Amino acid sequence: MALQEKLDRFNKQQEKCQSMLSNIAAKSSSSRAAAAPKPASAPPFSGARPSAPVKFSNDTERLQHINSIRKSPVGARMKRVIDILFQTRQAFTPEQINEACYVDVNGNRDVFEGLRKNPKVYYDGKRFSYKAKHDVKNKNELLVLIRKFIEGIAVIDLKDAYPNVMEDLQALKAAGQIWLLSNFDSQEDIAFPNDPRVPIKVDDDLKELFRSIELPRDMLDIEKDLQKNGMKPATNTAKRRAAAQVQGFSAKPKPKQKNKEFSKKAKLTNAHLPDLFQNLKNS
């Protein structure tokens, strides 16, 4: 019996709480309705269309980039144009250059004249294009050019001929049509033609003997070696040094300035020709 009384009391409390919550919800909705503003009366209809919202450019970064280019030094703008000409290997009008790299060639006389006179740029009166040091366009023309330089041609002078010139050089070397030899002084490669009419086979013993030969450093020793082998030296270092001592000059010869053209192509040793004999060994 006591349990039933407690259950009835609990149910009454629940009903009382539910009633209180309902009253609170009703009051809240009525207060929001009273606070809501009344809609303003619509203006009389007019035939004029509402003005379009103002739109700001979303291309600000590009415009700032163009502005920075056009305010850059003349040399920097010229470099941009030459880079485009080099990469594409196409001829561009001034208008096309402006579209490609934002350099206004027609709008700046210094840029125009600088490009027109630049040794790396060719201008035909209407279009600008890249001008390589050697006008070759493919592997066959490259081989013809190298064969004209019996004494060798520096690879650095061929690098800008056309985009895949370095791959063609390696292909010509692999085919045995040219030699690519390195200069130890400048670490530059020199391309030499390999005349197919003169096949050469060298024994391994002769190759080793050739590589082991070390030239004397003193001209006196060189002259003595030449005389031992029955050859007459073109110089007389002993006589020249004796005359220098009599005249009061130092007996030590003055160091001569290296001939750049010679140093690029060869040295007075046999060690700079490993590729030559490696290829001969394989032949």
PDB file of C-alpha atoms in Angstrom:
ATOM      1  CA  MET A   1       0.000   0.000   0.000  1.00  0.00           C
ATOM      2  CA  ALA A   2       2.822   2.385   0.795  1.00  0.00           C
ATOM      3  CA  LEU A   3       4.392   1.582  -2.547  1.00  0.00           C
ATOM      4  CA  GLN A   4       1.213   2.539  -4.402  1.00  0.00           C
ATOM      5  CA  GLU A   5       1.030   5.884  -2.583  1.00  0.00           C
ATOM      6  CA  LYS A   6       4.595   6.694  -3.547  1.00  0.00           C
ATOM      7  CA  LEU A   7       3.865   5.858  -7.186  1.00  0.00           C
ATOM      8  CA  ASP A   8       0.793   8.114  -7.246  1.00  0.00           C
ATOM      9  CA  ARG A   9       2.783  10.954  -5.681  1.00  0.00           C
ATOM     10  CA  PHE A  10       5.522  10.540  -8.331  1.00  0.00           C
ATOM     11  CA  ASN A  11       2.996  10.658 -11.180  1.00  0.00           C
ATOM     12  CA  LYS A  12       1.488  13.874  -9.809  1.00  0.00           C
ATOM     13  CA  GLN A  13       4.940  15.478  -9.655  1.00  0.00           C
ATOM     14  CA  GLN A  14       5.567  14.501 -13.266  1.00  0.00           C
ATOM     15  CA  GLU A  15       2.288  16.043 -14.397  1.00  0.00           C
ATOM     16  CA  LYS A  16       3.095  19.230 -12.508  1.00  0.00           C
ATOM     17  CA  CYS A  17       6.551  19.503 -14.136  1.00  0.00           C
ATOM     18  CA  GLN A  18       5.110  18.892 -17.587  1.00  0.00           C
ATOM     19  CA  SER A  19       2.554  21.654 -17.041  1.00  0.00           C
ATOM     20  CA  MET A  20       5.265  24.110 -15.960  1.00  0.00           C
ATOM     21  CA  LEU A  21       7.373  23.367 -19.055  1.00  0.00           C
ATOM     22  CA  SER A  22       4.380  23.906 -21.350  1.00  0.00           C
ATOM     23  CA  ASN A  23       3.667  27.310 -19.770  1.00  0.00           C
ATOM     24  CA  ILE A  24       7.315  28.418 -20.167  1.00  0.00           C
ATOM     25  CA  ALA A  25       7.347  27.405 -23.843  1.00  0.00           C
ATOM     26  CA  ALA A  26       4.111  29.291 -24.539  1.00  0.00           C
ATOM     27  CA  LYS A  27       5.390  32.497 -22.899  1.00  0.00           C
ATOM     28  CA  SER A  28       8.684  32.355 -24.860  1.00  0.00           C
ATOM     29  CA  SER A  29       6.957  32.017 -28.233  1.00  0.00           C
ATOM     30  CA  SER A  30       4.577  34.907 -27.496  1.00  0.00           C
ATOM     31  CA  SER A  31       7.458  37.228 -26.486  1.00  0.00           C
ATOM     32  CA  ARG A  32       9.379  36.490 -29.740  1.00  0.00           C
ATOM     33  CA  ALA A  33       6.293  37.202 -31.789  1.00  0.00           C
ATOM     34  CA  ALA A  34       5.824  40.560 -30.054  1.00  0.00           C
ATOM     35  CA  ALA A  35       9.487  41.569 -30.582  1.00  0.00           C
ATOM     36  CA  ALA A  36       9.549  40.734 -34.315  1.00  0.00           C
ATOM     37  CA  PRO A  37       9.481  43.946 -36.458  1.00  0.00           C
ATOM     38  CA  LYS A  38       6.634  44.422 -38.819  1.00  0.00           C
ATOM     39  CA  PRO A  39       7.563  44.220 -42.498  1.00  0.00           C
ATOM     40  CA  ALA A  40       7.952  47.591 -44.128  1.00  0.00           C
ATOM     41  CA  SER A  41       5.437  48.489 -46.745  1.00  0.00           C
ATOM     42  CA  ALA A  42       6.643  47.660 -50.247  1.00  0.00           C
ATOM     43  CA  PRO A  43       7.544  50.658 -52.372  1.00  0.00           C
ATOM     44  CA  PRO A  44       5.427  51.328 -55.386  1.00  0.00           C
ATOM     45  CA  PHE A  45       6.457  49.326 -58.471  1.00  0.00           C
ATOM     46  CA  SER A  46       8.811  51.064 -60.857  1.00  0.00           C
ATOM     47  CA  GLY A  47      10.173  49.865 -64.177  1.00  0.00           C
ATOM     48  CA  ALA A  48      13.839  50.621 -63.245  1.00  0.00           C
ATOM     49  CA  ARG A  49      16.050  47.557 -62.633  1.00  0.00           C
ATOM     50  CA  PRO A  50      18.051  47.343 -59.394  1.00  0.00           C
ATOM     51  CA  SER A  51      21.696  48.380 -59.825  1.00  0.00           C
ATOM     52  CA  ALA A  52      24.219  45.491 -60.191  1.00  0.00           C
ATOM     53  CA  PRO A  53      26.537  44.926 -57.222  1.00  0.00           C
ATOM     54  CA  VAL A  54      30.088  46.238 -57.591  1.00  0.00           C
ATOM     55  CA  LYS A  55      32.595  43.472 -58.446  1.00  0.00           C
ATOM     56  CA  PHE A  56      36.260  43.781 -57.557  1.00  0.00           C
ATOM     57  CA  SER A  57      38.935  42.040 -59.664  1.00  0.00           C
ATOM     58  CA  ASN A  58      40.011  38.634 -58.412  1.00  0.00           C
ATOM     59  CA  ASP A  59      43.171  38.814 -60.578  1.00  0.00           C
ATOM     60  CA  THR A  60      45.138  41.067 -58.248  1.00  0.00           C
ATOM     61  CA  GLU A  61      48.223  38.843 -58.051  1.00  0.00           C
ATOM     62  CA  ARG A  62      48.594  38.627 -61.830  1.00  0.00           C
ATOM     63  CA  LEU A  63      48.226  42.391 -62.217  1.00  0.00           C
ATOM     64  CA  GLN A  64      50.815  42.978 -59.506  1.00  0.00           C
ATOM     65  CA  HIS A  65      53.159  40.519 -61.242  1.00  0.00           C
ATOM     66  CA  ILE A  66      52.772  42.326 -64.583  1.00  0.00           C
ATOM     67  CA  ASN A  67      53.371  45.677 -62.911  1.00  0.00           C
ATOM     68  CA  SER A  68      56.551  44.422 -61.213  1.00  0.00           C
ATOM     69  CA  ILE A  69      57.877  43.114 -64.547  1.00  0.00           C
ATOM     70  CA  ARG A  70      57.244  46.391 -66.345  1.00  0.00           C
ATOM     71  CA  LYS A  71      59.010  48.312 -63.574  1.00  0.00           C
ATOM     72  CA  SER A  72      62.029  45.970 -63.547  1.00  0.00           C
ATOM     73  CA  PRO A  73      65.384  47.000 -65.115  1.00  0.00           C
ATOM     74  CA  VAL A  74      65.800  46.823 -68.875  1.00  0.00           C
ATOM     75  CA  GLY A  75      68.278  43.960 -68.594  1.00  0.00           C
ATOM     76  CA  ALA A  76      65.853  41.841 -66.555  1.00  0.00           C
ATOM     77  CA  ARG A  77      63.093  42.354 -69.123  1.00  0.00           C
ATOM     78  CA  MET A  78      65.429  41.475 -71.975  1.00  0.00           C
ATOM     79  CA  LYS A  79      66.425  38.268 -70.179  1.00  0.00           C
ATOM     80  CA  ARG A  80      62.764  37.248 -69.860  1.00  0.00           C
ATOM     81  CA  VAL A  81      62.286  37.696 -73.592  1.00  0.00           C
ATOM     82  CA  ILE A  82      65.483  35.803 -74.500  1.00  0.00           C
ATOM     83  CA  ASP A  83      64.502  32.946 -72.174  1.00  0.00           C
ATOM     84  CA  ILE A  84      61.134  32.637 -73.943  1.00  0.00           C
ATOM     85  CA  LEU A  85      62.809  32.673 -77.369  1.00  0.00           C
ATOM     86  CA  PHE A  86      65.368  30.073 -76.246  1.00  0.00           C
ATOM     87  CA  GLN A  87      62.831  27.711 -74.683  1.00  0.00           C
ATOM     88  CA  THR A  88      60.298  27.801 -77.525  1.00  0.00           C
ATOM     89  CA  ARG A  89      62.649  28.335 -80.517  1.00  0.00           C
ATOM     90  CA  GLN A  90      59.815  30.198 -82.212  1.00  0.00           C
ATOM     91  CA  ALA A  91      59.586  33.655 -83.766  1.00  0.00           C
ATOM     92  CA  PHE A  92      57.480  36.177 -81.807  1.00  0.00           C
ATOM     93  CA  THR A  93      56.053  39.554 -82.735  1.00  0.00           C
ATOM     94  CA  PRO A  94      56.259  42.255 -80.044  1.00  0.00           C
ATOM     95  CA  GLU A  95      52.559  41.718 -79.310  1.00  0.00           C
ATOM     96  CA  GLN A  96      53.087  37.972 -78.844  1.00  0.00           C
ATOM     97  CA  ILE A  97      56.046  38.636 -76.548  1.00  0.00           C
ATOM     98  CA  ASN A  98      53.832  40.878 -74.428  1.00  0.00           C
ATOM     99  CA  GLU A  99      51.245  38.107 -74.136  1.00  0.00           C
ATOM    100  CA  ALA A 100      53.845  35.436 -73.357  1.00  0.00           C
ATOM    101  CA  CYS A 101      55.965  37.167 -70.718  1.00  0.00           C
ATOM    102  CA  TYR A 102      54.345  40.607 -70.113  1.00  0.00           C
ATOM    103  CA  VAL A 103      57.261  42.580 -71.568  1.00  0.00           C
ATOM    104  CA  ASP A 104      56.036  45.529 -73.639  1.00  0.00           C
ATOM    105  CA  VAL A 105      58.712  45.634 -76.334  1.00  0.00           C
ATOM    106  CA  ASN A 106      56.984  48.291 -78.437  1.00  0.00           C
ATOM    107  CA  GLY A 107      56.343  50.435 -75.391  1.00  0.00           C
ATOM    108  CA  ASN A 108      59.988  50.699 -74.351  1.00  0.00           C
ATOM    109  CA  ARG A 109      62.606  51.785 -76.859  1.00  0.00           C
ATOM    110  CA  ASP A 110      65.541  50.634 -74.721  1.00  0.00           C
ATOM    111  CA  VAL A 111      64.174  47.078 -74.540  1.00  0.00           C
ATOM    112  CA  PHE A 112      63.435  47.047 -78.272  1.00  0.00           C
ATOM    113  CA  GLU A 113      66.893  48.303 -79.289  1.00  0.00           C
ATOM    114  CA  GLY A 114      68.614  46.055 -76.759  1.00  0.00           C
ATOM    115  CA  LEU A 115      66.919  42.976 -78.208  1.00  0.00           C
ATOM    116  CA  ARG A 116      67.519  44.048 -81.790  1.00  0.00           C
ATOM    117  CA  LYS A 117      71.274  44.410 -81.166  1.00  0.00           C
ATOM    118  CA  ASN A 118      71.682  41.378 -78.905  1.00  0.00           C
ATOM    119  CA  PRO A 119      73.937  38.690 -80.453  1.00  0.00           C
ATOM    120  CA  LYS A 120      71.577  35.972 -79.197  1.00  0.00           C
ATOM    121  CA  VAL A 121      68.509  37.482 -80.890  1.00  0.00           C
ATOM    122  CA  TYR A 122      67.594  37.616 -84.576  1.00  0.00           C
ATOM    123  CA  TYR A 123      65.137  40.305 -85.717  1.00  0.00           C
ATOM    124  CA  ASP A 124      63.742  40.180 -89.263  1.00  0.00           C
ATOM    125  CA  GLY A 125      61.873  43.458 -89.045  1.00  0.00           C
ATOM    126  CA  LYS A 126      58.667  41.926 -87.670  1.00  0.00           C
ATOM    127  CA  ARG A 127      59.560  39.040 -85.375  1.00  0.00           C
ATOM    128  CA  PHE A 128      62.201  38.177 -82.796  1.00  0.00           C
ATOM    129  CA  SER A 129      63.747  34.697 -82.584  1.00  0.00           C
ATOM    130  CA  TYR A 130      66.675  33.020 -80.809  1.00  0.00           C
ATOM    131  CA  LYS A 131      70.034  33.070 -82.611  1.00  0.00           C
ATOM    132  CA  ALA A 132      72.395  30.212 -81.733  1.00  0.00           C
ATOM    133  CA  LYS A 133      76.141  30.439 -82.262  1.00  0.00           C
ATOM    134  CA  HIS A 134      75.987  27.696 -84.893  1.00  0.00           C
ATOM    135  CA  ASP A 135      72.981  27.371 -87.187  1.00  0.00           C
ATOM    136  CA  VAL A 136      72.286  23.642 -87.064  1.00  0.00           C
ATOM    137  CA  LYS A 137      68.855  22.100 -86.595  1.00  0.00           C
ATOM    138  CA  ASN A 138      69.361  18.324 -86.390  1.00  0.00           C
ATOM    139  CA  LYS A 139      71.885  15.519 -85.881  1.00  0.00           C
ATOM    140  CA  ASN A 140      72.975  15.327 -89.530  1.00  0.00           C
ATOM    141  CA  GLU A 141      73.739  19.051 -89.681  1.00  0.00           C
ATOM    142  CA  LEU A 142      75.540  18.761 -86.341  1.00  0.00           C
ATOM    143  CA  LEU A 143      77.805  16.010 -87.683  1.00  0.00           C
ATOM    144  CA  VAL A 144      78.597  18.051 -90.816  1.00  0.00           C
ATOM    145  CA  LEU A 145      79.566  21.011 -88.613  1.00  0.00           C
ATOM    146  CA  ILE A 146      81.848  18.957 -86.329  1.00  0.00           C
ATOM    147  CA  ARG A 147      83.637  17.458 -89.340  1.00  0.00           C
ATOM    148  CA  LYS A 148      84.602  20.962 -90.414  1.00  0.00           C
ATOM    149  CA  PHE A 149      86.550  21.452 -87.161  1.00  0.00           C
ATOM    150  CA  ILE A 150      89.427  18.989 -87.427  1.00  0.00           C
ATOM    151  CA  GLU A 151      91.086  20.573 -84.391  1.00  0.00           C
ATOM    152  CA  GLY A 152      87.894  20.149 -82.362  1.00  0.00           C
ATOM    153  CA  ILE A 153      84.973  22.339 -81.352  1.00  0.00           C
ATOM    154  CA  ALA A 154      83.952  23.173 -77.786  1.00  0.00           C
ATOM    155  CA  VAL A 155      80.705  21.530 -76.716  1.00  0.00           C
ATOM    156  CA  ILE A 156      79.717  24.711 -74.883  1.00  0.00           C
ATOM    157  CA  ASP A 157      79.479  26.385 -78.294  1.00  0.00           C
ATOM    158  CA  LEU A 158      76.988  23.736 -79.443  1.00  0.00           C
ATOM    159  CA  LYS A 159      74.694  23.571 -76.404  1.00  0.00           C
ATOM    160  CA  ASP A 160      72.287  26.253 -77.624  1.00  0.00           C
ATOM    161  CA  ALA A 161      72.030  25.020 -81.223  1.00  0.00           C
ATOM    162  CA  TYR A 162      68.670  23.292 -80.684  1.00  0.00           C
ATOM    163  CA  PRO A 163      66.855  21.704 -77.707  1.00  0.00           C
ATOM    164  CA  ASN A 164      68.100  18.077 -77.922  1.00  0.00           C
ATOM    165  CA  VAL A 165      71.602  18.777 -79.206  1.00  0.00           C
ATOM    166  CA  MET A 166      73.277  17.110 -76.206  1.00  0.00           C
ATOM    167  CA  GLU A 167      71.374  13.865 -76.822  1.00  0.00           C
ATOM    168  CA  ASP A 168      72.470  13.945 -80.460  1.00  0.00           C
ATOM    169  CA  LEU A 169      76.102  14.465 -79.422  1.00  0.00           C
ATOM    170  CA  GLN A 170      75.956  11.377 -77.219  1.00  0.00           C
ATOM    171  CA  ALA A 171      74.305   9.425 -80.042  1.00  0.00           C
ATOM    172  CA  LEU A 172      77.051  10.439 -82.478  1.00  0.00           C
ATOM    173  CA  LYS A 173      79.666   9.399 -79.927  1.00  0.00           C
ATOM    174  CA  ALA A 174      77.983   6.031 -79.353  1.00  0.00           C
ATOM    175  CA  ALA A 175      77.895   5.472 -83.114  1.00  0.00           C
ATOM    176  CA  GLY A 176      81.637   6.154 -83.341  1.00  0.00           C
ATOM    177  CA  GLN A 177      81.192   9.180 -85.583  1.00  0.00           C
ATOM    178  CA  ILE A 178      82.769  11.702 -83.190  1.00  0.00           C
ATOM    179  CA  TRP A 179      85.023  11.795 -80.126  1.00  0.00           C
ATOM    180  CA  LEU A 180      84.040  13.660 -76.956  1.00  0.00           C
ATOM    181  CA  LEU A 181      87.202  14.374 -74.948  1.00  0.00           C
ATOM    182  CA  SER A 182      87.471  16.318 -71.699  1.00  0.00           C
ATOM    183  CA  ASN A 183      89.985  19.054 -71.016  1.00  0.00           C
ATOM    184  CA  PHE A 184      91.437  18.670 -67.523  1.00  0.00           C
ATOM    185  CA  ASP A 185      92.114  22.398 -67.192  1.00  0.00           C
ATOM    186  CA  SER A 186      88.598  23.699 -67.716  1.00  0.00           C
ATOM    187  CA  GLN A 187      86.601  20.462 -67.503  1.00  0.00           C
ATOM    188  CA  GLU A 188      85.026  21.322 -70.848  1.00  0.00           C
ATOM    189  CA  ASP A 189      84.281  18.702 -73.474  1.00  0.00           C
ATOM    190  CA  ILE A 190      85.684  19.027 -76.962  1.00  0.00           C
ATOM    191  CA  ALA A 191      84.031  17.321 -79.931  1.00  0.00           C
ATOM    192  CA  PHE A 192      86.386  15.892 -82.551  1.00  0.00           C
ATOM    193  CA  PRO A 193      85.346  14.300 -85.834  1.00  0.00           C
ATOM    194  CA  ASN A 194      86.141  10.621 -86.293  1.00  0.00           C
ATOM    195  CA  ASP A 195      87.039  10.090 -89.920  1.00  0.00           C
ATOM    196  CA  PRO A 196      85.474   6.742 -90.945  1.00  0.00           C
ATOM    197  CA  ARG A 197      88.044   6.414 -93.757  1.00  0.00           C
ATOM    198  CA  VAL A 198      90.885   5.906 -91.267  1.00  0.00           C
ATOM    199  CA  PRO A 199      90.091   2.916 -89.038  1.00  0.00           C
ATOM    200  CA  ILE A 200      92.792   2.443 -86.421  1.00  0.00           C
ATOM    201  CA  LYS A 201      93.465  -0.583 -84.275  1.00  0.00           C
ATOM    202  CA  VAL A 202      95.968  -0.244 -81.456  1.00  0.00           C
ATOM    203  CA  ASP A 203      97.385  -3.076 -79.362  1.00  0.00           C
ATOM    204  CA  ASP A 204      96.785  -2.962 -75.626  1.00  0.00           C
ATOM    205  CA  ASP A 205     100.515  -2.965 -74.929  1.00  0.00           C
ATOM    206  CA  LEU A 206     100.980   0.122 -77.052  1.00  0.00           C
ATOM    207  CA  LYS A 207      98.103   1.854 -75.292  1.00  0.00           C
ATOM    208  CA  GLU A 208      99.635   1.206 -71.885  1.00  0.00           C
ATOM    209  CA  LEU A 209     103.035   2.374 -73.087  1.00  0.00           C
ATOM    210  CA  PHE A 210     101.529   5.554 -74.492  1.00  0.00           C
ATOM    211  CA  ARG A 211      99.708   6.324 -71.261  1.00  0.00           C
ATOM    212  CA  SER A 212     102.794   5.718 -69.135  1.00  0.00           C
ATOM    213  CA  ILE A 213     104.916   8.271 -70.988  1.00  0.00           C
ATOM    214  CA  GLU A 214     105.428  11.450 -68.958  1.00  0.00           C
ATOM    215  CA  LEU A 215     106.884  14.449 -70.729  1.00  0.00           C
ATOM    216  CA  PRO A 216     109.757  16.319 -69.006  1.00  0.00           C
ATOM    217  CA  ARG A 217     108.854  19.624 -67.417  1.00  0.00           C
ATOM    218  CA  ASP A 218     112.111  21.395 -68.280  1.00  0.00           C
ATOM    219  CA  MET A 219     112.784  22.383 -71.890  1.00  0.00           C
ATOM    220  CA  LEU A 220     116.436  21.331 -71.498  1.00  0.00           C
ATOM    221  CA  ASP A 221     115.330  17.758 -70.808  1.00  0.00           C
ATOM    222  CA  ILE A 222     112.931  17.831 -73.737  1.00  0.00           C
ATOM    223  CA  GLU A 223     115.697  19.000 -76.079  1.00  0.00           C
ATOM    224  CA  LYS A 224     118.026  16.278 -74.803  1.00  0.00           C
ATOM    225  CA  ASP A 225     115.406  13.594 -75.400  1.00  0.00           C
ATOM    226  CA  LEU A 226     114.831  14.866 -78.928  1.00  0.00           C
ATOM    227  CA  GLN A 227     118.565  14.759 -79.670  1.00  0.00           C
ATOM    228  CA  LYS A 228     118.836  11.222 -78.301  1.00  0.00           C
ATOM    229  CA  ASN A 229     116.173  10.136 -80.766  1.00  0.00           C
ATOM    230  CA  GLY A 230     117.945  11.769 -83.708  1.00  0.00           C
ATOM    231  CA  MET A 231     115.752  14.862 -83.906  1.00  0.00           C
ATOM    232  CA  LYS A 232     116.893  18.456 -83.949  1.00  0.00           C
ATOM    233  CA  PRO A 233     115.139  20.737 -81.433  1.00  0.00           C
ATOM    234  CA  ALA A 234     113.696  23.948 -82.782  1.00  0.00           C
ATOM    235  CA  THR A 235     114.932  25.781 -79.664  1.00  0.00           C
ATOM    236  CA  ASN A 236     118.240  26.079 -77.785  1.00  0.00           C
ATOM    237  CA  THR A 237     117.320  26.658 -74.186  1.00  0.00           C
ATOM    238  CA  ALA A 238     120.888  26.390 -72.829  1.00  0.00           C
ATOM    239  CA  LYS A 239     122.161  29.091 -75.188  1.00  0.00           C
ATOM    240  CA  ARG A 240     119.223  31.356 -74.451  1.00  0.00           C
ATOM    241  CA  ARG A 241     119.667  31.061 -70.679  1.00  0.00           C
ATOM    242  CA  ALA A 242     123.441  31.720 -70.939  1.00  0.00           C
ATOM    243  CA  ALA A 243     122.774  34.872 -72.948  1.00  0.00           C
ATOM    244  CA  ALA A 244     120.247  35.991 -70.379  1.00  0.00           C
ATOM    245  CA  GLN A 245     122.774  35.612 -67.553  1.00  0.00           C
ATOM    246  CA  VAL A 246     125.400  37.625 -69.451  1.00  0.00           C
ATOM    247  CA  GLN A 247     122.925  40.449 -69.989  1.00  0.00           C
ATOM    248  CA  GLY A 248     121.965  40.470 -66.333  1.00  0.00           C
ATOM    249  CA  PHE A 249     118.574  38.869 -66.629  1.00  0.00           C
ATOM    250  CA  SER A 250     117.380  36.088 -64.433  1.00  0.00           C
ATOM    251  CA  ALA A 251     118.280  32.640 -65.659  1.00  0.00           C
ATOM    252  CA  LYS A 252     114.819  31.456 -64.702  1.00  0.00           C
ATOM    253  CA  PRO A 253     112.545  31.809 -67.709  1.00  0.00           C
ATOM    254  CA  LYS A 254     109.514  33.997 -67.266  1.00  0.00           C
ATOM    255  CA  PRO A 255     106.267  32.104 -67.055  1.00  0.00           C
ATOM    256  CA  LYS A 256     104.445  32.455 -70.322  1.00  0.00           C
ATOM    257  CA  GLN A 257     100.772  33.193 -70.456  1.00  0.00           C
ATOM    258  CA  LYS A 258      98.860  30.119 -71.468  1.00  0.00           C
ATOM    259  CA  ASN A 259      97.316  30.102 -74.880  1.00  0.00           C
ATOM    260  CA  LYS A 260      93.623  29.710 -74.122  1.00  0.00           C
ATOM    261  CA  GLU A 261      92.797  28.215 -77.500  1.00  0.00           C
ATOM    262  CA  PHE A 262      95.518  25.595 -77.055  1.00  0.00           C
ATOM    263  CA  SER A 263      94.681  24.785 -73.458  1.00  0.00           C
ATOM    264  CA  LYS A 264      91.073  24.165 -74.313  1.00  0.00           C
ATOM    265  CA  LYS A 265      91.915  21.467 -76.831  1.00  0.00           C
ATOM    266  CA  ALA A 266      94.995  19.628 -75.577  1.00  0.00           C
ATOM    267  CA  LYS A 267      97.670  19.300 -72.918  1.00  0.00           C
ATOM    268  CA  LEU A 268     101.311  18.289 -73.172  1.00  0.00           C
ATOM    269  CA  THR A 269     100.566  14.847 -71.782  1.00  0.00           C
ATOM    270  CA  ASN A 270      98.927  11.743 -73.115  1.00  0.00           C
ATOM    271  CA  ALA A 271      96.578  11.333 -70.152  1.00  0.00           C
ATOM    272  CA  HIS A 272      93.843  13.503 -71.658  1.00  0.00           C
ATOM    273  CA  LEU A 273      92.912  10.882 -74.283  1.00  0.00           C
ATOM    274  CA  PRO A 274      91.357   8.020 -72.266  1.00  0.00           C
ATOM    275  CA  ASP A 275      88.120   8.023 -74.240  1.00  0.00           C
ATOM    276  CA  LEU A 276      90.025   7.838 -77.518  1.00  0.00           C
ATOM    277  CA  PHE A 277      91.857   4.659 -76.571  1.00  0.00           C
ATOM    278  CA  GLN A 278      88.862   3.192 -74.781  1.00  0.00           C
ATOM    279  CA  ASN A 279      86.885   3.379 -77.999  1.00  0.00           C
ATOM    280  CA  LEU A 280      89.820   2.001 -79.984  1.00  0.00           C
ATOM    281  CA  LYS A 281      90.015  -0.886 -77.556  1.00  0.00           C
ATOM    282  CA  ASN A 282      86.380  -1.718 -78.239  1.00  0.00           C
ATOM    283  CA  SER A 283      86.868  -1.530 -82.015  1.00  0.00           C
TER     284      SER A 283
END
